[in-house]
PDB file of C-alpha atoms in Angstrom:
ATOM      1  CA  GLY U1102     109.730  81.283 105.417  1.00 80.00           C
ATOM      2  CA  ASN U1103     106.126  81.896 104.472  1.00 87.00           C
ATOM      3  CA  SER U1104     105.122  83.973 101.472  1.00 91.00           C
ATOM      4  CA  VAL U1105     102.037  84.963  99.486  1.00 95.00           C
ATOM      5  CA  THR U1106     102.109  85.987  95.839  1.00 96.00           C
ATOM      6  CA  GLN U1107      99.103  87.530  94.168  1.00 95.00           C
ATOM      7  CA  MET U1108      98.611  88.888  90.699  1.00 90.00           C
ATOM      8  CA  GLU U1109      99.459  92.510  90.170  1.00 87.00           C
ATOM      9  CA  GLY U1110      96.729  94.961  89.391  1.00 88.00           C
ATOM     10  CA  PRO U1111      94.869  96.891  88.648  1.00 95.00           C
ATOM     11  CA  VAL U1112      92.330  94.473  87.298  1.00 96.00           C
ATOM     12  CA  THR U1113      89.772  96.389  85.259  1.00 97.00           C
ATOM     13  CA  LEU U1114      86.443  94.763  84.384  1.00 97.00           C
ATOM     14  CA  SER U1115      83.021  95.708  83.139  1.00 97.00           C
ATOM     15  CA  GLU U1116      80.021  95.104  85.363  1.00 97.00           C
ATOM     16  CA  GLU U1117      78.770  91.477  85.263  1.00 97.00           C
ATOM     17  CA  ALA U1118      82.144  90.154  84.072  1.00 98.00           C
ATOM     18  CA  PHE U1119      83.779  87.097  85.644  1.00 98.00           C
ATOM     19  CA  LEU U1120      86.563  87.776  88.139  1.00 98.00           C
ATOM     20  CA  THR U1121      89.624  85.736  89.018  1.00 97.00           C
ATOM     21  CA  ILE U1122      92.428  87.014  91.228  1.00 98.00           C
ATOM     22  CA  ASN U1123      95.258  84.527  91.527  1.00 97.00           C
ATOM     23  CA  CYS U1124      96.982  83.781  94.824  1.00 98.00           C
ATOM     24  CA  THR U1125      99.720  81.243  95.503  1.00 97.00           C
ATOM     25  CA  TYR U1126     101.557  80.623  98.751  1.00 95.00           C
ATOM     26  CA  THR U1127     104.496  78.918 100.372  1.00 93.00           C
ATOM     27  CA  ALA U1128     104.305  77.774 103.982  1.00 89.00           C
ATOM     28  CA  THR U1129     106.251  75.482 106.263  1.00 81.00           C
ATOM     29  CA  GLY U1130     103.193  73.983 107.966  1.00 79.00           C
ATOM     30  CA  TYR U1131      99.477  73.668 107.266  1.00 84.00           C
ATOM     31  CA  PRO U1132      98.250  77.232 106.977  1.00 90.00           C
ATOM     32  CA  SER U1133      94.849  78.811 107.188  1.00 91.00           C
ATOM     33  CA  LEU U1134      94.144  80.974 104.140  1.00 94.00           C
ATOM     34  CA  PHE U1135      92.226  84.243 103.939  1.00 96.00           C
ATOM     35  CA  TRP U1136      90.996  86.863 101.521  1.00 98.00           C
ATOM     36  CA  TYR U1137      90.549  90.373 102.869  1.00 97.00           C
ATOM     37  CA  VAL U1138      88.924  93.318 101.098  1.00 98.00           C
ATOM     38  CA  GLN U1139      89.742  96.995 101.568  1.00 96.00           C
ATOM     39  CA  TYR U1140      87.207  99.525 100.307  1.00 96.00           C
ATOM     40  CA  PRO U1141      88.427 103.073  99.620  1.00 92.00           C
ATOM     41  CA  GLY U1142      89.266 104.956 102.800  1.00 91.00           C
ATOM     42  CA  GLU U1143      88.677 101.976 105.074  1.00 94.00           C
ATOM     43  CA  GLY U1144      90.593  99.263 106.883  1.00 95.00           C
ATOM     44  CA  LEU U1145      90.785  95.666 105.719  1.00 96.00           C
ATOM     45  CA  GLN U1146      87.941  93.293 106.504  1.00 97.00           C
ATOM     46  CA  LEU U1147      87.705  89.562 106.164  1.00 96.00           C
ATOM     47  CA  LEU U1148      85.984  88.423 102.967  1.00 98.00           C
ATOM     48  CA  LEU U1149      86.366  84.648 103.292  1.00 97.00           C
ATOM     49  CA  LYS U1150      88.669  81.983 104.680  1.00 95.00           C
ATOM     50  CA  ALA U1151      89.530  78.282 104.487  1.00 95.00           C
ATOM     51  CA  THR U1152      91.350  76.316 107.137  1.00 91.00           C
ATOM     52  CA  LYS U1153      92.211  73.015 105.445  1.00 90.00           C
ATOM     53  CA  ALA U1154      92.844  71.493 102.046  1.00 92.00           C
ATOM     54  CA  ASP U1155      89.842  71.333  99.666  1.00 95.00           C
ATOM     55  CA  ASP U1156      87.788  73.682 101.857  1.00 96.00           C
ATOM     56  CA  LYS U1157      85.862  76.329  99.922  1.00 97.00           C
ATOM     57  CA  GLY U1158      85.335  79.718 101.505  1.00 97.00           C
ATOM     58  CA  SER U1159      82.493  81.855 100.217  1.00 97.00           C
ATOM     59  CA  ASN U1160      80.878  85.202 100.975  1.00 97.00           C
ATOM     60  CA  LYS U1161      78.985  87.892  99.018  1.00 96.00           C
ATOM     61  CA  GLY U1162      79.217  85.839  95.816  1.00 97.00           C
ATOM     62  CA  PHE U1163      82.984  85.427  96.104  1.00 98.00           C
ATOM     63  CA  GLU U1164      84.565  81.978  96.378  1.00 98.00           C
ATOM     64  CA  ALA U1165      88.027  80.524  96.870  1.00 98.00           C
ATOM     65  CA  THR U1166      89.133  76.897  97.211  1.00 98.00           C
ATOM     66  CA  TYR U1167      92.160  75.808  99.252  1.00 97.00           C
ATOM     67  CA  ARG U1168      94.277  73.775  96.815  1.00 96.00           C
ATOM     68  CA  LYS U1169      97.159  72.107  98.621  1.00 93.00           C
ATOM     69  CA  GLU U1170      98.482  70.342  95.534  1.00 94.00           C
ATOM     70  CA  THR U1171      98.962  73.644  93.688  1.00 95.00           C
ATOM     71  CA  THR U1172      99.449  75.790  96.833  1.00 96.00           C
ATOM     72  CA  SER U1173      96.798  78.175  95.576  1.00 97.00           C
ATOM     73  CA  PHE U1174      93.757  80.043  96.851  1.00 98.00           C
ATOM     74  CA  HIS U1175      92.370  81.914  93.844  1.00 98.00           C
ATOM     75  CA  LEU U1176      89.491  84.337  94.375  1.00 98.00           C
ATOM     76  CA  GLU U1177      86.550  84.141  91.953  1.00 98.00           C
ATOM     77  CA  LYS U1178      83.218  85.837  91.410  1.00 98.00           C
ATOM     78  CA  GLY U1179      80.801  85.049  88.633  1.00 97.00           C
ATOM     79  CA  SER U1180      79.410  88.543  88.065  1.00 96.00           C
ATOM     80  CA  VAL U1181      81.119  91.604  89.520  1.00 98.00           C
ATOM     81  CA  GLN U1182      79.384  94.844  90.438  1.00 97.00           C
ATOM     82  CA  VAL U1183      80.668  98.403  90.587  1.00 97.00           C
ATOM     83  CA  SER U1184      80.435  98.130  94.384  1.00 97.00           C
ATOM     84  CA  ASP U1185      83.091  95.363  94.306  1.00 98.00           C
ATOM     85  CA  SER U1186      85.722  97.933  93.343  1.00 97.00           C
ATOM     86  CA  ALA U1187      88.303  97.616  96.107  1.00 97.00           C
ATOM     87  CA  VAL U1188      91.732  96.216  96.928  1.00 96.00           C
ATOM     88  CA  TYR U1189      91.862  92.479  97.675  1.00 97.00           C
ATOM     89  CA  PHE U1190      94.537  90.885  99.866  1.00 97.00           C
ATOM     90  CA  CYS U1191      95.375  87.210 100.081  1.00 97.00           C
ATOM     91  CA  ALA U1192      96.868  86.122 103.417  1.00 95.00           C
ATOM     92  CA  LEU U1193      97.929  83.079 105.378  1.00 92.00           C
ATOM     93  CA  SER U1194      98.438  82.157 108.993  1.00 89.00           C
ATOM     94  CA  ASP U1195     100.825  79.326 109.777  1.00 81.00           C
ATOM     95  CA  GLN U1196     102.582  78.365 112.985  1.00 68.00           C
ATOM     96  CA  GLY U1197     105.463  76.844 111.080  1.00 61.00           C
ATOM     97  CA  GLY U1198     108.788  77.989 112.525  1.00 56.00           C
ATOM     98  CA  GLY U1199     107.081  79.322 115.635  1.00 59.00           C
ATOM     99  CA  SER U1200     106.058  82.570 113.947  1.00 65.00           C
ATOM    100  CA  TYR U1201     102.888  84.323 115.060  1.00 69.00           C
ATOM    101  CA  ILE U1202     103.021  86.760 112.192  1.00 81.00           C
ATOM    102  CA  PRO U1203     100.395  86.443 109.448  1.00 88.00           C
ATOM    103  CA  THR U1204     101.672  86.853 105.903  1.00 91.00           C
ATOM    104  CA  PHE U1205      99.900  89.143 103.436  1.00 94.00           C
ATOM    105  CA  GLY U1206     100.183  89.488  99.693  1.00 95.00           C
ATOM    106  CA  ARG U1207     100.707  92.944  98.204  1.00 94.00           C
ATOM    107  CA  GLY U1208      97.070  93.408  97.286  1.00 95.00           C
ATOM    108  CA  THR U1209      95.275  93.519  93.937  1.00 96.00           C
ATOM    109  CA  SER U1210      93.219  96.541  93.000  1.00 96.00           C
ATOM    110  CA  LEU U1211      89.917  95.777  91.239  1.00 97.00           C
ATOM    111  CA  ILE U1212      88.148  98.474  89.242  1.00 97.00           C
ATOM    112  CA  VAL U1213      84.676  97.680  87.910  1.00 98.00           C
ATOM    113  CA  HIS U1214      83.139  99.981  85.289  1.00 97.00           C
ATOM    114  CA  PRO U1215      79.375 100.298  84.712  1.00 95.00           C
TER     115      PRO U1215
ATOM    116  CA  ASN J1201      81.500  95.432 120.457  1.00 79.00           C
ATOM    117  CA  ALA J1202      83.313  98.437 119.031  1.00 84.00           C
ATOM    118  CA  GLY J1203      85.963  96.151 117.489  1.00 94.00           C
ATOM    119  CA  VAL J1204      89.274  97.895 116.839  1.00 97.00           C
ATOM    120  CA  THR J1205      89.312 101.653 117.286  1.00 97.00           C
ATOM    121  CA  GLN J1206      92.052 104.053 116.245  1.00 97.00           C
ATOM    122  CA  THR J1207      92.594 107.710 117.004  1.00 97.00           C
ATOM    123  CA  PRO J1208      93.158 110.141 115.465  1.00 97.00           C
ATOM    124  CA  LYS J1209      91.784 109.544 111.952  1.00 96.00           C
ATOM    125  CA  PHE J1210      93.986 112.254 110.439  1.00 97.00           C
ATOM    126  CA  GLN J1211      97.142 113.952 111.685  1.00 97.00           C
ATOM    127  CA  VAL J1212      99.621 116.437 110.279  1.00 97.00           C
ATOM    128  CA  LEU J1213     103.014 116.742 111.958  1.00 97.00           C
ATOM    129  CA  LYS J1214     106.123 118.769 111.388  1.00 97.00           C
ATOM    130  CA  THR J1215     109.466 117.042 111.033  1.00 98.00           C
ATOM    131  CA  GLY J1216     110.911 116.256 114.448  1.00 97.00           C
ATOM    132  CA  GLN J1217     107.626 116.264 116.338  1.00 97.00           C
ATOM    133  CA  SER J1218     106.554 113.228 118.328  1.00 96.00           C
ATOM    134  CA  MET J1219     103.119 111.762 118.726  1.00 96.00           C
ATOM    135  CA  THR J1220     101.228 108.654 119.784  1.00 98.00           C
ATOM    136  CA  LEU J1221      98.716 106.807 117.633  1.00 98.00           C
ATOM    137  CA  GLN J1222      96.136 105.112 119.805  1.00 98.00           C
ATOM    138  CA  CYS J1223      94.679 101.649 119.235  1.00 98.00           C
ATOM    139  CA  ALA J1224      92.204  99.757 121.381  1.00 98.00           C
ATOM    140  CA  GLN J1225      90.217  96.540 120.986  1.00 97.00           C
ATOM    141  CA  ASP J1226      87.393  95.137 123.096  1.00 96.00           C
ATOM    142  CA  MET J1227      87.489  91.512 121.905  1.00 94.00           C
ATOM    143  CA  ASN J1228      90.061  90.251 124.435  1.00 93.00           C
ATOM    144  CA  HIS J1229      92.457  89.353 121.609  1.00 94.00           C
ATOM    145  CA  GLU J1230      95.963  88.270 122.516  1.00 92.00           C
ATOM    146  CA  TYR J1231      97.605  89.404 119.295  1.00 93.00           C
ATOM    147  CA  MET J1232      97.812  93.053 118.233  1.00 95.00           C
ATOM    148  CA  SER J1233      99.877  94.633 115.522  1.00 96.00           C
ATOM    149  CA  TRP J1234     100.632  97.845 113.661  1.00 98.00           C
ATOM    150  CA  TYR J1235     101.028  98.102 109.883  1.00 97.00           C
ATOM    151  CA  ARG J1236     101.792 100.934 107.556  1.00 97.00           C
ATOM    152  CA  GLN J1237     100.349 101.031 104.057  1.00 96.00           C
ATOM    153  CA  ASP J1238     102.054 102.933 101.279  1.00 93.00           C
ATOM    154  CA  PRO J1239     101.113 103.004  97.578  1.00 86.00           C
ATOM    155  CA  GLY J1240     102.455  99.936  95.782  1.00 80.00           C
ATOM    156  CA  MET J1241     103.984  98.517  98.980  1.00 82.00           C
ATOM    157  CA  GLY J1242     101.107  96.562 100.444  1.00 89.00           C
ATOM    158  CA  LEU J1243     101.033  96.235 104.233  1.00 94.00           C
ATOM    159  CA  ARG J1244     104.290  96.365 106.139  1.00 95.00           C
ATOM    160  CA  LEU J1245     104.423  95.183 109.742  1.00 95.00           C
ATOM    161  CA  ILE J1246     105.923  97.684 112.188  1.00 97.00           C
ATOM    162  CA  HIS J1247     105.531  96.030 115.614  1.00 97.00           C
ATOM    163  CA  TYR J1248     103.400  93.316 117.123  1.00 95.00           C
ATOM    164  CA  SER J1249     102.440  91.878 120.494  1.00 95.00           C
ATOM    165  CA  VAL J1250     101.244  88.434 121.564  1.00 91.00           C
ATOM    166  CA  GLY J1251     100.037  89.555 124.981  1.00 92.00           C
ATOM    167  CA  ALA J1252     100.309  92.194 127.676  1.00 94.00           C
ATOM    168  CA  GLY J1253     103.941  92.961 128.429  1.00 95.00           C
ATOM    169  CA  ILE J1254     105.224  91.270 125.254  1.00 94.00           C
ATOM    170  CA  THR J1255     106.180  93.177 122.110  1.00 96.00           C
ATOM    171  CA  ASP J1256     108.426  92.469 119.166  1.00 94.00           C
ATOM    172  CA  GLN J1257     109.668  94.130 116.007  1.00 95.00           C
ATOM    173  CA  GLY J1258     108.222  93.604 112.585  1.00 93.00           C
ATOM    174  CA  GLU J1259     109.611  94.407 109.169  1.00 92.00           C
ATOM    175  CA  VAL J1260     109.967  98.209 109.528  1.00 96.00           C
ATOM    176  CA  PRO J1261     110.358  99.094 113.243  1.00 97.00           C
ATOM    177  CA  ASN J1262     112.846 101.977 113.016  1.00 96.00           C
ATOM    178  CA  GLY J1263     111.483 105.270 114.298  1.00 96.00           C
ATOM    179  CA  TYR J1264     108.589 103.665 116.161  1.00 97.00           C
ATOM    180  CA  ASN J1265     108.048 102.391 119.700  1.00 97.00           C
ATOM    181  CA  VAL J1266     105.219 100.355 121.181  1.00 98.00           C
ATOM    182  CA  SER J1267     104.116  99.112 124.575  1.00 96.00           C
ATOM    183  CA  ARG J1268     101.401  96.717 125.703  1.00 97.00           C
ATOM    184  CA  SER J1269     100.499  97.357 129.322  1.00 97.00           C
ATOM    185  CA  THR J1270      96.963  95.969 128.957  1.00 97.00           C
ATOM    186  CA  THR J1271      95.287  93.444 126.678  1.00 96.00           C
ATOM    187  CA  GLU J1272      93.083  96.187 125.216  1.00 97.00           C
ATOM    188  CA  ASP J1273      95.543  98.926 124.255  1.00 98.00           C
ATOM    189  CA  PHE J1274      98.498  98.995 121.896  1.00 98.00           C
ATOM    190  CA  PRO J1275      99.745 102.561 121.256  1.00 98.00           C
ATOM    191  CA  LEU J1276     102.313 103.364 118.573  1.00 98.00           C
ATOM    192  CA  ARG J1277     104.765 106.172 119.285  1.00 98.00           C
ATOM    193  CA  LEU J1278     106.605 108.146 116.653  1.00 96.00           C
ATOM    194  CA  LEU J1279     109.722 109.405 118.371  1.00 91.00           C
ATOM    195  CA  SER J1280     110.830 112.113 115.933  1.00 96.00           C
ATOM    196  CA  ALA J1281     108.619 112.300 112.861  1.00 96.00           C
ATOM    197  CA  ALA J1282     110.206 112.266 109.406  1.00 97.00           C
ATOM    198  CA  PRO J1283     108.595 112.820 105.968  1.00 97.00           C
ATOM    199  CA  SER J1284     109.308 109.131 105.196  1.00 96.00           C
ATOM    200  CA  GLN J1285     106.752 108.255 107.881  1.00 97.00           C
ATOM    201  CA  THR J1286     103.938 109.837 105.886  1.00 97.00           C
ATOM    202  CA  SER J1287     101.602 106.894 105.463  1.00 97.00           C
ATOM    203  CA  VAL J1288      98.349 105.273 106.487  1.00 97.00           C
ATOM    204  CA  TYR J1289      98.666 103.302 109.713  1.00 98.00           C
ATOM    205  CA  PHE J1290      96.466 100.361 110.593  1.00 98.00           C
ATOM    206  CA  CYS J1291      96.129  98.574 113.884  1.00 98.00           C
ATOM    207  CA  ALA J1292      94.888  94.981 113.870  1.00 97.00           C
ATOM    208  CA  SER J1293      94.028  92.341 116.430  1.00 96.00           C
ATOM    209  CA  SER J1294      93.239  88.656 116.404  1.00 93.00           C
ATOM    210  CA  ALA J1295      92.717  85.676 118.643  1.00 90.00           C
ATOM    211  CA  LEU J1296      95.334  82.948 118.538  1.00 81.00           C
ATOM    212  CA  ALA J1297      94.365  79.281 118.619  1.00 75.00           C
ATOM    213  CA  GLY J1298      97.423  77.075 118.793  1.00 71.00           C
ATOM    214  CA  GLY J1299      99.480  79.815 117.173  1.00 67.00           C
ATOM    215  CA  ILE J1300      97.111  80.205 114.228  1.00 70.00           C
ATOM    216  CA  HIS J1301      95.216  83.465 113.669  1.00 70.00           C
ATOM    217  CA  ASN J1302      91.509  82.926 113.196  1.00 76.00           C
ATOM    218  CA  GLU J1303      90.808  86.291 111.585  1.00 88.00           C
ATOM    219  CA  GLN J1304      92.472  89.686 111.789  1.00 92.00           C
ATOM    220  CA  PHE J1305      90.268  92.642 112.731  1.00 95.00           C
ATOM    221  CA  PHE J1306      91.512  95.968 111.418  1.00 97.00           C
ATOM    222  CA  GLY J1307      90.888  99.485 112.630  1.00 97.00           C
ATOM    223  CA  PRO J1308      89.799 102.256 110.238  1.00 96.00           C
ATOM    224  CA  GLY J1309      93.306 103.684 109.935  1.00 97.00           C
ATOM    225  CA  THR J1310      95.173 106.875 110.789  1.00 97.00           C
ATOM    226  CA  ARG J1311      96.280 109.027 107.865  1.00 97.00           C
ATOM    227  CA  LEU J1312      99.512 110.735 108.863  1.00 97.00           C
ATOM    228  CA  THR J1313     101.303 113.470 106.945  1.00 97.00           C
ATOM    229  CA  VAL J1314     104.727 114.666 108.040  1.00 97.00           C
ATOM    230  CA  LEU J1315     105.800 118.002 106.570  1.00 97.00           C
TER     231      LEU J1315
END
């Protein structure tokens, strides 16, 4: 079956530090990959996505590259801000096995201090 | 577009009471789902639907019922509330293209406490 593994948090950084949140996956087919962000008290919202190998998704200074050879989709940002404090979820969608169900990682909490 | 709407935002129930959490979307999405989110547990899928009249169980379906009579609405019913159902509930919808989700749209959540 499909699975997503992301690094456990919380990740605590100072403002302007470099961010990496690791995400690896297993899938039976050729999945689309997503990063979602959940700000305190809100629902999840799409941050970025990539639909095929070597694609780079980017949004709001965040980037992630679809690496088929390492089955990874790590989230990076060059300089984090306090407003980036949130929970980040890696996810995949894959029709392998006939499943319509997207697969989510457990989420990684990011705390950015001034 | 309002996107995905959920009501109520907050609810307190006593053990044994029943209630319905409402979810609606105005994007004509085929796929709708309900998750619960508990500290340290990530998102757990309760039920999902791939179209009107079609529903199926997710990872944690016990104690919950759903129906999908229209494309827009996907209510979640708690049959007899238990303290273990204290959680934050999210409804989500997405379009399917060849079985692949393009993007999931989430509602703002319902925060439920069962005493």
